[in-house]
Coordinates of C-alpha atoms and ligand atoms in Angstrom, one line a residue:
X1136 CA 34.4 -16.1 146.2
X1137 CA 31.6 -13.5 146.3
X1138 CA 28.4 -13.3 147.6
X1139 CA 26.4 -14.4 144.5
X1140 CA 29.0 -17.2 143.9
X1141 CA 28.5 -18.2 147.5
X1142 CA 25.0 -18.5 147.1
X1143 CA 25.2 -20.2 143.4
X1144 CA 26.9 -22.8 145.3
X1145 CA 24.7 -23.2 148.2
X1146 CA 21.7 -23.0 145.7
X1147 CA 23.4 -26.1 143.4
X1148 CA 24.1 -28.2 146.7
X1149 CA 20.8 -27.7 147.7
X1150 CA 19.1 -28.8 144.3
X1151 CA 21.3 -31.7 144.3
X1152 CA 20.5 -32.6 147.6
X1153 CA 16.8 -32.1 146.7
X1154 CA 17.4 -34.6 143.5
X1155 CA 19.1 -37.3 146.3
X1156 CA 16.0 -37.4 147.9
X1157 CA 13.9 -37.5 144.9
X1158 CA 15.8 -40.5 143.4
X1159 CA 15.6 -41.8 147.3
X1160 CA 11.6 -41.4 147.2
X1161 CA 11.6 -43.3 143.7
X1162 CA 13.5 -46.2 144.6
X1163 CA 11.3 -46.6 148.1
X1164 CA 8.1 -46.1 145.5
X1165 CA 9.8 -48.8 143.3
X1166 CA 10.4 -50.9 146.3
X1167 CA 7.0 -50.7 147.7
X1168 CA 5.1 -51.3 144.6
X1169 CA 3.2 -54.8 144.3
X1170 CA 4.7 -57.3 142.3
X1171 CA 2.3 -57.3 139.0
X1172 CA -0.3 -60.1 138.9
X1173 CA 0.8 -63.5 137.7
X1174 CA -1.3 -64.6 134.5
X1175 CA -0.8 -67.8 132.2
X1176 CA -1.9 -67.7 128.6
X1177 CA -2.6 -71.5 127.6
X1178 CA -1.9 -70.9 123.5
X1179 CA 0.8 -69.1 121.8
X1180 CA -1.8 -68.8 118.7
X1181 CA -3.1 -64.6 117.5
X1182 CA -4.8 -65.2 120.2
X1183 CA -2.5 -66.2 123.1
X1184 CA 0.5 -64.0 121.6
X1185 CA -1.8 -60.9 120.9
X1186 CA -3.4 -60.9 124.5
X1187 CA 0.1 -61.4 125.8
X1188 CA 1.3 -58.3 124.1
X1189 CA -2.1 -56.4 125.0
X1190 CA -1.8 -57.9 128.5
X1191 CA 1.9 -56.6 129.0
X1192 CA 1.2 -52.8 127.3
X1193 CA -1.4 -52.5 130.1
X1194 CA 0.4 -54.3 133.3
X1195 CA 3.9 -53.5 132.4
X1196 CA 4.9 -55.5 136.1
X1197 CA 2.8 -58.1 135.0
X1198 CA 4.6 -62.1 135.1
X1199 CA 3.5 -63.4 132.2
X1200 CA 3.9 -67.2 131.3
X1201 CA 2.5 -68.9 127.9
X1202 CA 2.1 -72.4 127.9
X1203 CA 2.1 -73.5 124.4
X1204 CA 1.4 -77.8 123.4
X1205 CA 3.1 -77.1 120.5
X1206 CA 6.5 -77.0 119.4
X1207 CA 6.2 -73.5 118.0
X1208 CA 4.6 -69.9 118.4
X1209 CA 1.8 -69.1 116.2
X1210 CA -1.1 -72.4 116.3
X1211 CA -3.2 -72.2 113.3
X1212 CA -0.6 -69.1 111.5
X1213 CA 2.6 -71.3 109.9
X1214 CA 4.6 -70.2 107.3
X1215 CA 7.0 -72.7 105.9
X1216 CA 9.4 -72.2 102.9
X1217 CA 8.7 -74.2 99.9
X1218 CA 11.3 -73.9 97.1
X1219 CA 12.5 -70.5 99.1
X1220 CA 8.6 -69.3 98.4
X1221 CA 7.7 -68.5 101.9
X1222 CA 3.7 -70.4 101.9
X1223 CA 0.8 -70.3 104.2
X1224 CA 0.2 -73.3 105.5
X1225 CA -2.7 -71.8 107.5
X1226 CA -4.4 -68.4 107.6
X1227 CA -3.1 -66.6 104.5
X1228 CA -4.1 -63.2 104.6
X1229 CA -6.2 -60.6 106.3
X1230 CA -8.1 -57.6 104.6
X1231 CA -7.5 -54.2 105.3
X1232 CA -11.0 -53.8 107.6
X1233 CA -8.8 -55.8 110.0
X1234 CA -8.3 -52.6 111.9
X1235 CA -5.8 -54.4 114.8
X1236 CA -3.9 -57.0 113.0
X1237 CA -3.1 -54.2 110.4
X1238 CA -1.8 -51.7 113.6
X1239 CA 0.0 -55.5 115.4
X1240 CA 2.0 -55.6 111.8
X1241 CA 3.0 -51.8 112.3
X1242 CA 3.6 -52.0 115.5
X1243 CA 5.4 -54.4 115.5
X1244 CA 7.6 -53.5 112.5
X1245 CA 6.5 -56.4 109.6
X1246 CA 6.3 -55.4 106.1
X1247 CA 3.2 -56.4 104.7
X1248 CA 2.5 -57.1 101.0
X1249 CA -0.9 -56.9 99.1
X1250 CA -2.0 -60.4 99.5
X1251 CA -4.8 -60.2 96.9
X1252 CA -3.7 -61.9 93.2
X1253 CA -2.9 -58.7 90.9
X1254 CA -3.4 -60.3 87.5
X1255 CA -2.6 -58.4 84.3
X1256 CA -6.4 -58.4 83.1
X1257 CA -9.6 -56.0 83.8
X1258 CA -12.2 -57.5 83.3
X1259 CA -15.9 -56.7 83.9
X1260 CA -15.9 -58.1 87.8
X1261 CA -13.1 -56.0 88.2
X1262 CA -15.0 -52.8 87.4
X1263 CA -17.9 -53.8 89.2
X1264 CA -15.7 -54.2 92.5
X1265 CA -13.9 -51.0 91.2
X1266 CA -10.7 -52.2 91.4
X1267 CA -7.8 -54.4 89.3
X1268 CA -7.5 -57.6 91.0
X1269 CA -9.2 -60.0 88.7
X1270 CA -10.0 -63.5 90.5
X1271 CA -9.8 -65.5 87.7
X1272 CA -12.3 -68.3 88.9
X1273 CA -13.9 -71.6 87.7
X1274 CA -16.3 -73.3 89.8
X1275 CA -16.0 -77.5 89.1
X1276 CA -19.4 -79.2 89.9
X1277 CA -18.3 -82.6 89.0
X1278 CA -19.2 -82.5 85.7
X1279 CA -18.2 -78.9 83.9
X1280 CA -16.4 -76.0 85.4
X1281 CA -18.8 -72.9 85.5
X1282 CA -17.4 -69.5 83.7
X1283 CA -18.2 -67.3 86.5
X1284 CA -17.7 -64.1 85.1
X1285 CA -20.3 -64.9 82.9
X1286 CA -22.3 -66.2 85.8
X1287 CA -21.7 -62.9 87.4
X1288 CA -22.7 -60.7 84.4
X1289 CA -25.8 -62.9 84.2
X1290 CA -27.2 -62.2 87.2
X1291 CA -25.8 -58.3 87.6
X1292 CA -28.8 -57.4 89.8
X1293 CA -27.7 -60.3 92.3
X1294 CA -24.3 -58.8 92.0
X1295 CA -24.7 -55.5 92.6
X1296 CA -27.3 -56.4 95.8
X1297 CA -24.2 -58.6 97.5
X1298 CA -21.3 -55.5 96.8
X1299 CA -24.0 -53.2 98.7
X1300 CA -24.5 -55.9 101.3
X1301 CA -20.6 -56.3 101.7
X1302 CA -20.2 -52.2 101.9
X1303 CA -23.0 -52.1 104.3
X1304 CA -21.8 -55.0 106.4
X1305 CA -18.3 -53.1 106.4
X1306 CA -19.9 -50.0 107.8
X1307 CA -21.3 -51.6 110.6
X1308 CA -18.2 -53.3 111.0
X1309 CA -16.8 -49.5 111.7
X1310 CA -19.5 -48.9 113.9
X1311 CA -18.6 -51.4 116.3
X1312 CA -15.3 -50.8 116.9
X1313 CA -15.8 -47.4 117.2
X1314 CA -18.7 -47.8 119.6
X1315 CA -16.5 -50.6 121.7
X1316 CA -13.3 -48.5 122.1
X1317 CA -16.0 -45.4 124.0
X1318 CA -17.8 -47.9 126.2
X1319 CA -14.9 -50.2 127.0
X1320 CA -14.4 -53.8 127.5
X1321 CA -17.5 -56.0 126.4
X1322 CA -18.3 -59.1 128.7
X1323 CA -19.9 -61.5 126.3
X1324 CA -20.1 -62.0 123.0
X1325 CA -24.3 -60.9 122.6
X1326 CA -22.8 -57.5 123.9
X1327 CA -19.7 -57.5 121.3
X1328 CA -22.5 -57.6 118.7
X1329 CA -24.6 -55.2 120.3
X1330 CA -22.3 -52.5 119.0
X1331 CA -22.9 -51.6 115.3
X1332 CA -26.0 -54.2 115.4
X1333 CA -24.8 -57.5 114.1
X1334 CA -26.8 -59.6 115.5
X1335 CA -28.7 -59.7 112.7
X1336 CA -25.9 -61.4 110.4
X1337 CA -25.1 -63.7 113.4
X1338 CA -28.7 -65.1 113.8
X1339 CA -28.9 -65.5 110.3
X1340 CA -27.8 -68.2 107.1
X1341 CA -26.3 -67.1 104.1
X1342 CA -28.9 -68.2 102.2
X1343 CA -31.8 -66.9 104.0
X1344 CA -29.8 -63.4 104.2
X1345 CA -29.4 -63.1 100.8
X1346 CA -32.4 -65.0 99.8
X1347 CA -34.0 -61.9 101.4
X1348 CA -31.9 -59.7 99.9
X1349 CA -33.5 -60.6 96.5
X1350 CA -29.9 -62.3 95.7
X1351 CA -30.8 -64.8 92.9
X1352 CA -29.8 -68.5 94.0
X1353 CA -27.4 -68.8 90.8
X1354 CA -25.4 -66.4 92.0
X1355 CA -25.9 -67.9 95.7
X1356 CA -25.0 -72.1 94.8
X1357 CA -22.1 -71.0 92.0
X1358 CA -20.0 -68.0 93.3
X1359 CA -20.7 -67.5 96.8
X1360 CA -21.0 -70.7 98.1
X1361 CA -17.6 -72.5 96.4
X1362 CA -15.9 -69.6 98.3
X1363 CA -17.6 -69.9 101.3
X1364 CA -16.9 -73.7 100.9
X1365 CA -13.0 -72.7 99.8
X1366 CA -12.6 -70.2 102.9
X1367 CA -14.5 -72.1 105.6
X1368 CA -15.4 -75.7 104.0
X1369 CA -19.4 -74.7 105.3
X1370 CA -21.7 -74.1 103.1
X1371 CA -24.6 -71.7 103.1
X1372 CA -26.6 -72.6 105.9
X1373 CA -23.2 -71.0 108.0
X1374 CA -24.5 -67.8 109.3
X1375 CA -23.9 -64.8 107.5
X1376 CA -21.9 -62.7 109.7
X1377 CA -18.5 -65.3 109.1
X1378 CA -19.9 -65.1 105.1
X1379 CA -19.4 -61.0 105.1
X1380 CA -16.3 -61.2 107.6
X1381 CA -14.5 -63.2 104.5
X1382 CA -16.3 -61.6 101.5
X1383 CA -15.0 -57.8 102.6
X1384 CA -11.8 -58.7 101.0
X1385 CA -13.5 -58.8 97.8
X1386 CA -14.0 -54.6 98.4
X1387 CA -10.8 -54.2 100.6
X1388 CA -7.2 -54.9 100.0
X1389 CA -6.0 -58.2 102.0
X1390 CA -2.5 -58.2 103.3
X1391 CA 0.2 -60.5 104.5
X1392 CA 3.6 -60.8 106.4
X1393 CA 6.6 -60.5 103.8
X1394 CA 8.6 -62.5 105.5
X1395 CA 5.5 -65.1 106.5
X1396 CA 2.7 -64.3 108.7
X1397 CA 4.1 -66.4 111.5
X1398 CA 6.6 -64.0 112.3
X1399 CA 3.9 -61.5 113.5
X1400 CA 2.4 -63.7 116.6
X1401 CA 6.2 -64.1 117.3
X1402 CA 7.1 -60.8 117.6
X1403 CA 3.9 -60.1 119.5
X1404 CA 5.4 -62.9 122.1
X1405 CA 9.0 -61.1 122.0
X1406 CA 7.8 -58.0 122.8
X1407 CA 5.3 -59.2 125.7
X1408 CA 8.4 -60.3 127.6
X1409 CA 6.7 -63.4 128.5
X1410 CA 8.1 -66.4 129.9
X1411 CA 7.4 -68.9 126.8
X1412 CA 6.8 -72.9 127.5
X1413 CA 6.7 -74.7 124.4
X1414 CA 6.1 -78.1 123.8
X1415 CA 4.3 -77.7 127.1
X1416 CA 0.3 -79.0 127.5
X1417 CA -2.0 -78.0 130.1
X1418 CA -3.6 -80.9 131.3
X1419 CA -5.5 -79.6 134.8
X1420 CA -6.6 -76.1 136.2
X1421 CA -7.5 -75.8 139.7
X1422 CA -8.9 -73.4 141.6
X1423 CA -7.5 -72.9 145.2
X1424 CA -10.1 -69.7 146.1
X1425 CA -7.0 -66.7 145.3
X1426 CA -5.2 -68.4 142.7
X1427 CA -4.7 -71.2 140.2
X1428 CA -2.4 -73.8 140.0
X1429 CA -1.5 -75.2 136.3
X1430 CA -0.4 -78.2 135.9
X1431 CA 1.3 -79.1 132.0
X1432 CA 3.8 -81.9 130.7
X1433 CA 6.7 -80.9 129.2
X1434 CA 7.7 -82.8 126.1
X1435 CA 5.2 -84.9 127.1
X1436 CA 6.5 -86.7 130.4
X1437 CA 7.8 -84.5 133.0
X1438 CA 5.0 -82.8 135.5
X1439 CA 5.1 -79.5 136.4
X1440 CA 2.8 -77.1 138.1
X1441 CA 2.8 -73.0 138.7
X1442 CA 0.7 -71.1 140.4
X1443 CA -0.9 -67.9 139.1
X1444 CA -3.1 -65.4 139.7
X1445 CA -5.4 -65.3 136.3
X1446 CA -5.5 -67.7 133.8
X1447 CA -6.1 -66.7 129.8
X1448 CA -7.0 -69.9 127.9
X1449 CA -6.5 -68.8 123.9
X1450 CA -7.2 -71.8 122.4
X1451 CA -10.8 -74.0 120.9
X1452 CA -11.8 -75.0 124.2
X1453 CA -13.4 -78.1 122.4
X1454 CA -9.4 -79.2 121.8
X1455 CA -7.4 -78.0 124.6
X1456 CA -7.9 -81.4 126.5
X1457 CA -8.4 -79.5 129.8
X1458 CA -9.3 -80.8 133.1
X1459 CA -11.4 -78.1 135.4
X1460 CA -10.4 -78.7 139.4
X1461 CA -12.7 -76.9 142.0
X1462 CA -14.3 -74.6 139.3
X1463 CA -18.2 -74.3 139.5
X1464 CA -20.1 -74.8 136.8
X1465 CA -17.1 -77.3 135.0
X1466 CA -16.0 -75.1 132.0
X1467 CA -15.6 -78.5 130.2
X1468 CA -19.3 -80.1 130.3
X1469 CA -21.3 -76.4 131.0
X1470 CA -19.8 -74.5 128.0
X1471 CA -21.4 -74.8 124.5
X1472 CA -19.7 -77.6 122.1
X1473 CA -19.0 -76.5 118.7
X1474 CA -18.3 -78.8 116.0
X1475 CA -15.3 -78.4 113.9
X1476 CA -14.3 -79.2 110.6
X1477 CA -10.3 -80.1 109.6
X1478 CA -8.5 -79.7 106.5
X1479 CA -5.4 -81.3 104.7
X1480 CA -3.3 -78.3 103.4
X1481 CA -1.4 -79.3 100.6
X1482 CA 1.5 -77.6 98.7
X1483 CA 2.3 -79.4 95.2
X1484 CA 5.5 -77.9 93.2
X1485 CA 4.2 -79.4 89.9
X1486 CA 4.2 -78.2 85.7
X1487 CA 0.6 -77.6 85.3
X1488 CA -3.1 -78.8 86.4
X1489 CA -4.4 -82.0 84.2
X1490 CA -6.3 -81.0 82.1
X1491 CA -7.9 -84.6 81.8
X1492 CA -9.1 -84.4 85.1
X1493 CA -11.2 -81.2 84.3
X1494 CA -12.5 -83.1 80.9
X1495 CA -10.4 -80.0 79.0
X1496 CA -8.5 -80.3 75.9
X1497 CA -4.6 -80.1 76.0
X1498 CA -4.6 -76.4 75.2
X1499 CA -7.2 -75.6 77.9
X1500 CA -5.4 -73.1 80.2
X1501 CA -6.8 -73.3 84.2
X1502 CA -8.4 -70.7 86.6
X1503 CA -6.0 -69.4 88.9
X1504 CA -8.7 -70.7 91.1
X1505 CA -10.7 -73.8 91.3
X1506 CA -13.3 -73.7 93.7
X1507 CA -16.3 -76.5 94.2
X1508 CA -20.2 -77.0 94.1
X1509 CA -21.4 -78.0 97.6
X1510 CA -23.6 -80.9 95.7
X1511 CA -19.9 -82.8 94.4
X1512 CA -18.6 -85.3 96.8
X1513 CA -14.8 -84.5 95.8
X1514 CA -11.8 -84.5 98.6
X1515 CA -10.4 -81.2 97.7
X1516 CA -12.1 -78.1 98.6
X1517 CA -10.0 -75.5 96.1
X1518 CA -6.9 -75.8 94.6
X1519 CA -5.0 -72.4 93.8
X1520 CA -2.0 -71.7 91.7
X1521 CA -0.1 -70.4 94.8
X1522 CA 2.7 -69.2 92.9
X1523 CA 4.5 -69.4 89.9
X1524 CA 8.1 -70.5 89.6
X1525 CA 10.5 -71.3 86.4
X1526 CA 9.6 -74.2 84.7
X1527 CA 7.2 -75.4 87.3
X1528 CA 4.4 -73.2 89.9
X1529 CA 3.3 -73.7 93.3
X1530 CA -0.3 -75.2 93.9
X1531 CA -2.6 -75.0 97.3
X1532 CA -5.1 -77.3 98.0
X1533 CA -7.6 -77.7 101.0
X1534 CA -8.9 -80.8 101.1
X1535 CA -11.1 -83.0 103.4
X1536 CA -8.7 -86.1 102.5
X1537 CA -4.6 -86.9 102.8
X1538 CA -4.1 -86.9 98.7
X1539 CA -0.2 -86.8 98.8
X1540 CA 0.1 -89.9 96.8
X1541 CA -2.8 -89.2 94.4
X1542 CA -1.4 -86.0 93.2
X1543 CA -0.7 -87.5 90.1
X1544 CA -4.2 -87.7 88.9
X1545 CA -4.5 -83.5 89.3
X1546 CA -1.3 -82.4 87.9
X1547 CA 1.0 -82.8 85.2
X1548 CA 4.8 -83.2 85.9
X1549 CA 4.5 -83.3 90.1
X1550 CA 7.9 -82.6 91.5
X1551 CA 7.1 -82.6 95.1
X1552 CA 4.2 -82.9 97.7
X1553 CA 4.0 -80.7 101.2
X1554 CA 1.4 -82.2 102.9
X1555 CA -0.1 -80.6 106.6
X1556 CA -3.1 -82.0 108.6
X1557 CA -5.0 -79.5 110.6
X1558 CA -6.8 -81.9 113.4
X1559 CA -9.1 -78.3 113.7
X1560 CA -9.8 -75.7 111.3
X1561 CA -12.8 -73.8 112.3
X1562 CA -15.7 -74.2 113.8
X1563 CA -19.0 -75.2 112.5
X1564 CA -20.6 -71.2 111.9
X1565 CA -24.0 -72.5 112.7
X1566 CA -26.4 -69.4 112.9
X1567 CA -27.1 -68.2 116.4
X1568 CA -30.1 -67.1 118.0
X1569 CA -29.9 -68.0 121.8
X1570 CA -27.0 -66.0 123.5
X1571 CA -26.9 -69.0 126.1
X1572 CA -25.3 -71.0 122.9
X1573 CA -21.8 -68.7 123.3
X1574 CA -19.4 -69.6 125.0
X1575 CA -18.6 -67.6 128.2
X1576 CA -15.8 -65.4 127.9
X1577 CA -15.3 -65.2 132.0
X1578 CA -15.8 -68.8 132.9
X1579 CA -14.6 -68.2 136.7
X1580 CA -13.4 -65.1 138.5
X1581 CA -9.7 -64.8 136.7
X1582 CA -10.2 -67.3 134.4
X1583 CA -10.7 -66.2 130.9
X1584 CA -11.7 -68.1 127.2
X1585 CA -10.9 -66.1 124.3
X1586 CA -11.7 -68.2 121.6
X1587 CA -15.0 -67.9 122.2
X1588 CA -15.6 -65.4 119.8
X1589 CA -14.4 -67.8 116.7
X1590 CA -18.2 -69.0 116.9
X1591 CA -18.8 -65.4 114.6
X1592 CA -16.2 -66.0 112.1
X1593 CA -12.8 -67.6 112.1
X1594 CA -10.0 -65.0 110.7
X1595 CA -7.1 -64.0 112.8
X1596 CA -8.3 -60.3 113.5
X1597 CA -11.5 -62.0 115.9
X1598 CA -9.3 -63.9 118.6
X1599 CA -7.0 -60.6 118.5
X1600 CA -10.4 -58.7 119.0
X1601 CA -11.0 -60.6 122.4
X1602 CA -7.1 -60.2 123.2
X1603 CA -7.4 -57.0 123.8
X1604 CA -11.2 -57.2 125.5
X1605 CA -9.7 -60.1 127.9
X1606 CA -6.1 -58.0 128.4
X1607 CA -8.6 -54.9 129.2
X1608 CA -10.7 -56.6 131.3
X1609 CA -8.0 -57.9 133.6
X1610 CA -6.2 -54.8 133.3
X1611 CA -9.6 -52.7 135.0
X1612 CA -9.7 -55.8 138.0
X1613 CA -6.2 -55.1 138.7
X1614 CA -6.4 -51.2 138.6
X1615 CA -9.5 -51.9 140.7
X1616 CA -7.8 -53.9 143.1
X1617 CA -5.1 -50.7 143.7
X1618 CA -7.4 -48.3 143.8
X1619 CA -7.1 -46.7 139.9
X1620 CA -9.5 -45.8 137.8
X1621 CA -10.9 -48.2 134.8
X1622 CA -11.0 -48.6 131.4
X1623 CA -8.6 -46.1 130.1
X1624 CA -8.1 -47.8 126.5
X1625 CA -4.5 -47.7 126.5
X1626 CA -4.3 -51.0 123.7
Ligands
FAD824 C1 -5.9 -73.7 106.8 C2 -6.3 -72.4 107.4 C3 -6.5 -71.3 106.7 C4 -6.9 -70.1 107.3 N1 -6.9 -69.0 106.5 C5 -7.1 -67.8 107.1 C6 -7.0 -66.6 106.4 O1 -6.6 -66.5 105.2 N2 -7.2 -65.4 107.1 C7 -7.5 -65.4 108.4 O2 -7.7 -64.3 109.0 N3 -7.7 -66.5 109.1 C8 -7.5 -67.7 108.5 N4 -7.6 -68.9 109.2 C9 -8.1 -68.8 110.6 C10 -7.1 -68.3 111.6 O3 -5.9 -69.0 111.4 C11 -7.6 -68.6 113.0 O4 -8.9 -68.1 113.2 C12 -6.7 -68.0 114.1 O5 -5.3 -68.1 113.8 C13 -7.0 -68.7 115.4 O6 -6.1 -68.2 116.4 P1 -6.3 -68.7 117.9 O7 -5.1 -68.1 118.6 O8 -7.6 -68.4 118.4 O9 -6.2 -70.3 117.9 P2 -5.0 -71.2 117.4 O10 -4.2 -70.6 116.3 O11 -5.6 -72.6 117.2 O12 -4.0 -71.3 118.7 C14 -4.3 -72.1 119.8 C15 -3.0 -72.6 120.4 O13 -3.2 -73.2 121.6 C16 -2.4 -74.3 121.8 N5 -3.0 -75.2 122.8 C17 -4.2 -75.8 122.7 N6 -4.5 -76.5 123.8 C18 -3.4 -76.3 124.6 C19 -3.1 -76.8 125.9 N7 -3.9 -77.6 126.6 N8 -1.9 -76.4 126.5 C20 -1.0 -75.6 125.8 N9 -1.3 -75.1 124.5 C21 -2.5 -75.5 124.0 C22 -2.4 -74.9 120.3 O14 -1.3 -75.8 120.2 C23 -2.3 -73.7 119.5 O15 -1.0 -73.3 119.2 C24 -7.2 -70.1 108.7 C25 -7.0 -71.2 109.4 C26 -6.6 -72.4 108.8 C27 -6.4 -73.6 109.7

């Protein structure tokens, strides 16, 4: 062996001994390092299932756990397969200006589709709004249906005001998350709004927004309002920030899961790694000064408790059926009480609408959509050719009544009824002008209310748009807490 093989040798052993020790250090390092933080997530909604993801991207040694009272992931996102159609039992579709839904879907791998009805027509609407997606609309006041593309190239000035109001409210829309993701986690929802100035749709109604805007009330009562009453079922004295959150689809693609929008909040609980508890409700929360204990039923009997660390409720507080223990002021009579309204979601495999109903001759053919007057007392909100199928097609309807046995009177040839009863569909978007009428989104150090921020518009994007806020805020206590810095955006 010669000299420079000698010291080759000496050189490798060396090295390798070096790597023992580094491996050595690693694993003491490993060994040393805290256990993460414990957190629950009460709700396995976009909400819970986001935050979890959000939660578990920031505080990879995090112990998760979601409590969820239902039976499946997802809340108020079901898909279910009618006549292998996969349908959307609750929220539908998002549009494109949904800037973190649309990265969730990518991340997490989900083909979406364009959501929007592609019909083969152009009509006038559709060059106004630049683009070919007719909505082939009639508005039923009782009494007549109302040709609104007529309506609409009657009152072009209106029309033209309300797309510049949309693009304007989309801008700002930009603004804000722009000016968020530089200044970090926002505390309430006043702040939130701050960003990109939205107060100002917030504070205000429909009406008197538009009204202002020189938007003629014909426009306002036939158009505007049956699809504010066919999105929300509120009318236009809801405040006009929900009215533009739902109306930029009009200007912007909207987009679905392929394989059903469910699938996305549970992939978003896959990849959290959290410990999942369905058919498990949280009946008490109490504070014990460091941590929290939870106490749940499991398929409704057995008790069980856990203690955690920080506690993420993602779900209405208004419906969560919590009791507060040893938490000052008492989250359930200190917070703000919205009202909510509930739908019955109906799914009717059926030939064709009847006619007779709509006072229309045999040869009459029906919108695609068939929205309502606020004036008409009626039990259905909208009902929607869905989708069409051989023979038959696929009808939606929101209504404010069960009308699975009186399906009869609507349609021709009904082959089968899916009925589903949301207890809550969204709450009452009253305009708001005191920022004492938000709900807190830190009701107790650790304890955290993301729903909140439904009370400025209810779409699947907001509750994912506290997610990350709430993940972010307990991600900069922890860091605190060992010494790192804050706020380093890493959603
Ligand atoms: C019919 C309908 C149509 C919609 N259409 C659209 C749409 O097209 N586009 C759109 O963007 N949005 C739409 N939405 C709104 C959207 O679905 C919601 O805003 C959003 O999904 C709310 O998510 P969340 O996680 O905040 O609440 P939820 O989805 O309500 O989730 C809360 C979860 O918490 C659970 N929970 C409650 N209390 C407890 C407890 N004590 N213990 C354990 N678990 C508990 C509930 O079971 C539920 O699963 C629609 C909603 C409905 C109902």
């Amino acid at each position: 062996m010669d000299v420079q093989h000698i010291l080759l040798v000496i050189l490798s052993l060396r090295l390798g001994l070096l790597d023992l020790q580094a491996s050595a250090v690693k694993q003491e390092e490993k060994e040393s390092m805290p256990s993460g933080p414990r957190i629950a997530i009460i709700g396995s909604g976009i909400g819970g299932s986001s935050c979890a993801y959000y939660l578990h991207k920031l505080l990879p040694n995090a112990q998760l756990s979601i409590f969820e009272a239902n039976d499946r992931i997802g809340g108020r996102i079901m898909s279910v397969n009618i006549e292998g159609v996969i349908v959307e039992v609750g929220a539908a579709a998002w549009a494109s200006a949904n800037q973190y839904i649309m990265e969730l879907a990518k991340e997490m791998n989900l083909s979406i589709f364009d959501a929007k009805p592609k019909l083969p027509r152009t009509d006038r609407l559709d060059l106004l709004l630049n683009q070919q997606s007719a909505l082939s609309i009639g508005v039923w006041d009782g009494y007549a249906l109302h040709d609104i593309e007529k309506l609409v190239i009657d009152n072009l000035k209106s029309t033209a005001i309300t797309v510049a109001e949309i693009a304007e409210f989309l801008l700002k829309l930009k603004l804000n998350y722009f000016q968020r993701e530089d200044e970090g986690p926002f505390r309430n929802i006043t702040e939130y709004l701050a960003y990109g100035k939205l107060t100002e749709y917030t504070s205000k109604s429909t009406l008197q927004y538009l009204s202002e805007h020189n938007v003629e009330l014909e426009l306002l009562k036939y158009f505007i309002e049956p699809l504010m009453i066919h999105i929300y079922d509120q009318e236009l004295d809801m405040h006009s920030f929900a009215a533009f959150a739902s109306l930029t689809s009009l200007l912007t693609s909207a987009h679905s899961v392929t394989s059903g929008n469910s699938k996305l909040p549970k992939a978003l609980v896959n990849a959290s790694k959290a410990e999942v508890h369905l058919n498990s409700k949280v009946h008490t929360i109490t504070n014990d000064n460091t941590e929290y204990t939870i106490a749940f039923t499991h398929d409704g009997k057995n008790e069980s408790i856990t203690t955690v660390d920080a506690v993420v409720i993602a779900a209405p507080l208004e419906w969560t059926g919590i009791t507060f223990k040893n938490i000052q002021p008492d989250p359930s009579s200190s917070q703000p009480h919205r009202d909510w309204v509930f739908w019955y979601v109906h799914f009717v495999v059926a030939k064709s609408i009847n006619n007779t109903y709509f006072h229309q001759p045999d040869q009459w053919s029906a919108p695609d959509n068939i929205f309502t007057t606020a004036n008409v007392s009626l039990p259905w909100a909208s009902i929607q050719l869905y989708q069409p199928l051989p023979n038959s097609n696929i009808y939606k309807l929101f209504c404010t009544q069960n009308l699975t046995t009186h399906m009869d009177e609507y349609f021709i040839g009904v082959r089968s009824v899916y009925t589903h009863h949301w207890v809550y569909t969204f709450p009452r978007l009253i305009p708001i002008t005191d920022p004492e009428d938000f709900q807190d989104i830190q009701l107790h150090d650790g304890l955290f209310n993301i729903n909140t921020i439904e009370s400025i518009a209810s779409a699947m994007e907001v509750p994912v748009i506290n997610a990350r806020n709430v993940a972010q805020l307990i991600a900069d206590a922890v860091n605190r807490d060992y010494g790192y810095d804050t706020y380093q955006n890493d959603c």
